[in-house]
Tab-separated table of C-alpha atoms in Angstrom:
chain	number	residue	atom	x	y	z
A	1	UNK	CA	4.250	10.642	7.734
A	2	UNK	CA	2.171	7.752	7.392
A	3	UNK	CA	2.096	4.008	6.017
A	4	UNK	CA	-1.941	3.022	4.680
A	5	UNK	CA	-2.326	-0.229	4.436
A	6	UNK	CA	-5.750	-1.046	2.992
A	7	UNK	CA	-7.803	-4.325	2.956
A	8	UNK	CA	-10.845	-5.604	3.083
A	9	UNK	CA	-9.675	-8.686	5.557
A	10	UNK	CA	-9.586	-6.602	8.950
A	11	UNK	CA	-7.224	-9.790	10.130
A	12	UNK	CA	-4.545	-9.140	6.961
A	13	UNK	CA	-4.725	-5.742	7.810
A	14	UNK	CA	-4.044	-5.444	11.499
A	15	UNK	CA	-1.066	-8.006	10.744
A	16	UNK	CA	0.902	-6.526	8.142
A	17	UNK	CA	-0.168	-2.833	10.747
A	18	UNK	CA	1.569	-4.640	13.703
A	19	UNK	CA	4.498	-6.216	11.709
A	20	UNK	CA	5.225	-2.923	10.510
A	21	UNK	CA	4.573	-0.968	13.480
A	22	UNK	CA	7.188	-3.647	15.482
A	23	UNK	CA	9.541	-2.141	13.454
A	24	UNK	CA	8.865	1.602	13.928
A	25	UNK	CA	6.865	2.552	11.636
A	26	UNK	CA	3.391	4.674	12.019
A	27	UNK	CA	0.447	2.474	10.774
A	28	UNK	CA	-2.986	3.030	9.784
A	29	UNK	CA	-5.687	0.564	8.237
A	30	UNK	CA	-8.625	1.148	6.252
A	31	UNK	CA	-10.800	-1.436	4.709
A	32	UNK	CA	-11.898	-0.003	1.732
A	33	UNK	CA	-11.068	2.258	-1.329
A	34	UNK	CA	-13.488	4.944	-0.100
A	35	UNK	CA	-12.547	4.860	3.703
A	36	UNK	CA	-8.335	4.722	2.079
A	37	UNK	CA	-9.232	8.152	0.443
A	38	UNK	CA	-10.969	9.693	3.552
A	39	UNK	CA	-8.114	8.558	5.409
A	40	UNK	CA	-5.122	9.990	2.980
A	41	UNK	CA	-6.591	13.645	3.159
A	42	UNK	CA	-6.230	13.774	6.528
A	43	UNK	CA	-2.852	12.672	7.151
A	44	UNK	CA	0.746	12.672	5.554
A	45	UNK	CA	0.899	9.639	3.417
A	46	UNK	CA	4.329	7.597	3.115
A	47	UNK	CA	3.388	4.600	1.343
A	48	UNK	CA	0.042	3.198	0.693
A	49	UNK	CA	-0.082	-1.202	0.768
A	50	UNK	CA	-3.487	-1.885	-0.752
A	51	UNK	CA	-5.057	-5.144	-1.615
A	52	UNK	CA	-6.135	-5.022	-5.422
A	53	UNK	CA	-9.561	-7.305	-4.729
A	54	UNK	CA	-11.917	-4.986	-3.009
A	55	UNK	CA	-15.040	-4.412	-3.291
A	56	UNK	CA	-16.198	-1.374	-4.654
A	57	UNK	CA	-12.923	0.409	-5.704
A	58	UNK	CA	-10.463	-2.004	-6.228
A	59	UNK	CA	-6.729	-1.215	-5.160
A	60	UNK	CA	-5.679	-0.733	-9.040
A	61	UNK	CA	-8.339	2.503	-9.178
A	62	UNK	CA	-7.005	3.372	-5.383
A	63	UNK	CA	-3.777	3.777	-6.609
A	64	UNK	CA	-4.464	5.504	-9.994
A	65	UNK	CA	-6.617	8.176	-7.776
A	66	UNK	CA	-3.453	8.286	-5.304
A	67	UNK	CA	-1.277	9.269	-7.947
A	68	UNK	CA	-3.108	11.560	-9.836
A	69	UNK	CA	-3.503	13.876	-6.550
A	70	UNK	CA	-1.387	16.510	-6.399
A	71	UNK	CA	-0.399	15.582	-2.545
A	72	UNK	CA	-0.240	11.621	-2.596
A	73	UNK	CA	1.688	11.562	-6.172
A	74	UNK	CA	4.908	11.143	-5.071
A	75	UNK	CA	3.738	8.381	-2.209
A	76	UNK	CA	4.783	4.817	-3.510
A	77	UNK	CA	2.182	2.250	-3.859
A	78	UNK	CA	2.354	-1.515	-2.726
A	79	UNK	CA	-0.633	-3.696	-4.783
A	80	UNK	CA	-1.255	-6.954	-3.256
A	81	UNK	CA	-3.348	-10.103	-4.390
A	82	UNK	CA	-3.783	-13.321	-3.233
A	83	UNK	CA	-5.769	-14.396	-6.488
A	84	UNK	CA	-3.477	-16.693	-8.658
A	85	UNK	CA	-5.373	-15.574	-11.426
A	86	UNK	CA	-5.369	-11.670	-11.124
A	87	UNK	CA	-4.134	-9.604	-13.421
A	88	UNK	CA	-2.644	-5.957	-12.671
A	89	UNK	CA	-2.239	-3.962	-15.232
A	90	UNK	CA	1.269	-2.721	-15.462
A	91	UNK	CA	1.936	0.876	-15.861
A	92	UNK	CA	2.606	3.753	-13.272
A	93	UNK	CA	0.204	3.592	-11.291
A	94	UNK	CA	1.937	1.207	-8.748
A	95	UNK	CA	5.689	0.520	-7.576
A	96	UNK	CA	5.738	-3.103	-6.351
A	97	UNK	CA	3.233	-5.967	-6.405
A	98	UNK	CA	3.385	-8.945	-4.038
A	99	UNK	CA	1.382	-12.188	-3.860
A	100	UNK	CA	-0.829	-13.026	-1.012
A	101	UNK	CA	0.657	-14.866	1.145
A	102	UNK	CA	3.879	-13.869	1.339
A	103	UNK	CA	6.962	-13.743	3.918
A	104	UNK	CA	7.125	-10.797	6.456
A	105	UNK	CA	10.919	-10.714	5.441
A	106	UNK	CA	9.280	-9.716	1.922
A	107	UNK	CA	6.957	-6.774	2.961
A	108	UNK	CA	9.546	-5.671	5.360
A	109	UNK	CA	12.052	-5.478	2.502
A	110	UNK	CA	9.750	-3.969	-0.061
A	111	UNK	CA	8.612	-1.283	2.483
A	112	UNK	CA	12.502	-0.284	3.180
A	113	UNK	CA	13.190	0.407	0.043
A	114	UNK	CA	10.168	1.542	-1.827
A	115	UNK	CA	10.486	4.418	1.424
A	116	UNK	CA	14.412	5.097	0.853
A	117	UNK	CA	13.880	5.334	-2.797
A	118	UNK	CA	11.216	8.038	-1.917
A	119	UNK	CA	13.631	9.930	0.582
A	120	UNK	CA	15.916	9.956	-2.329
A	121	UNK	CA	13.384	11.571	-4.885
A	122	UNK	CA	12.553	14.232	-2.144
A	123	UNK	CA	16.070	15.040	-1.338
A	124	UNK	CA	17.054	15.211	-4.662
């Protein structure tokens, strides 16, 4: 099982991969849409933390592909943005949104329980 954390800011991404990776988890990074996608078929995703401002496919239309597959549906989805004036769409297509910059208390906290929530759905 795997955490993806995808951004296009290879410092953002390597220090939300070795904040989470202090506390046990298994990290990889990708930093971009298409790269996120080569990435998930080849390994177990857990969660995916994407940033929504990419360019090319944006982390809104990573998600939406990541829950339409079959494989990745049930993997919860962390959009992040550090544009004041971004708008996400709501719908289903992500579980949590958090603004750029933001505590590591807050990703750590968002991660726990967007993963035990999932470990609950399996399970149940």
């Amino acid at each position: 099982m795997m955490i993806l954390i995808v951004d296009d800011d290879p410092d953002f991404a390597e220090n939300c991969s070795m904040l989470l990776e202090a506390y046990g988890y298994e990290v990889t990074v990708a930093s971009s849409g298409t790269e996120a996608l080569e990435k998930v078929s080849l390994l177990s995703l857990e969660l995916l933390i994407s940033d929504c401002s990419m360019p090319g496919m944006t982390g809104l239309d990573l998600s939406k592909r990541i829950k339409t597959e079959k494989t990745t549906c049930l993997a919860p989805v962390i959009l992040m943005s550090g544009s004041l004036e971004r708008e996400v769409a709501h719908g289903n297509s992500y579980d949590a949104f958090m603004r750029k910059p933001f505590l590591a208390e807050h990703l750590l906290s968002q991660v726990k329980k967007l993963l035990s929530h999932n470990i609950g759905n399996a399970t149940a």
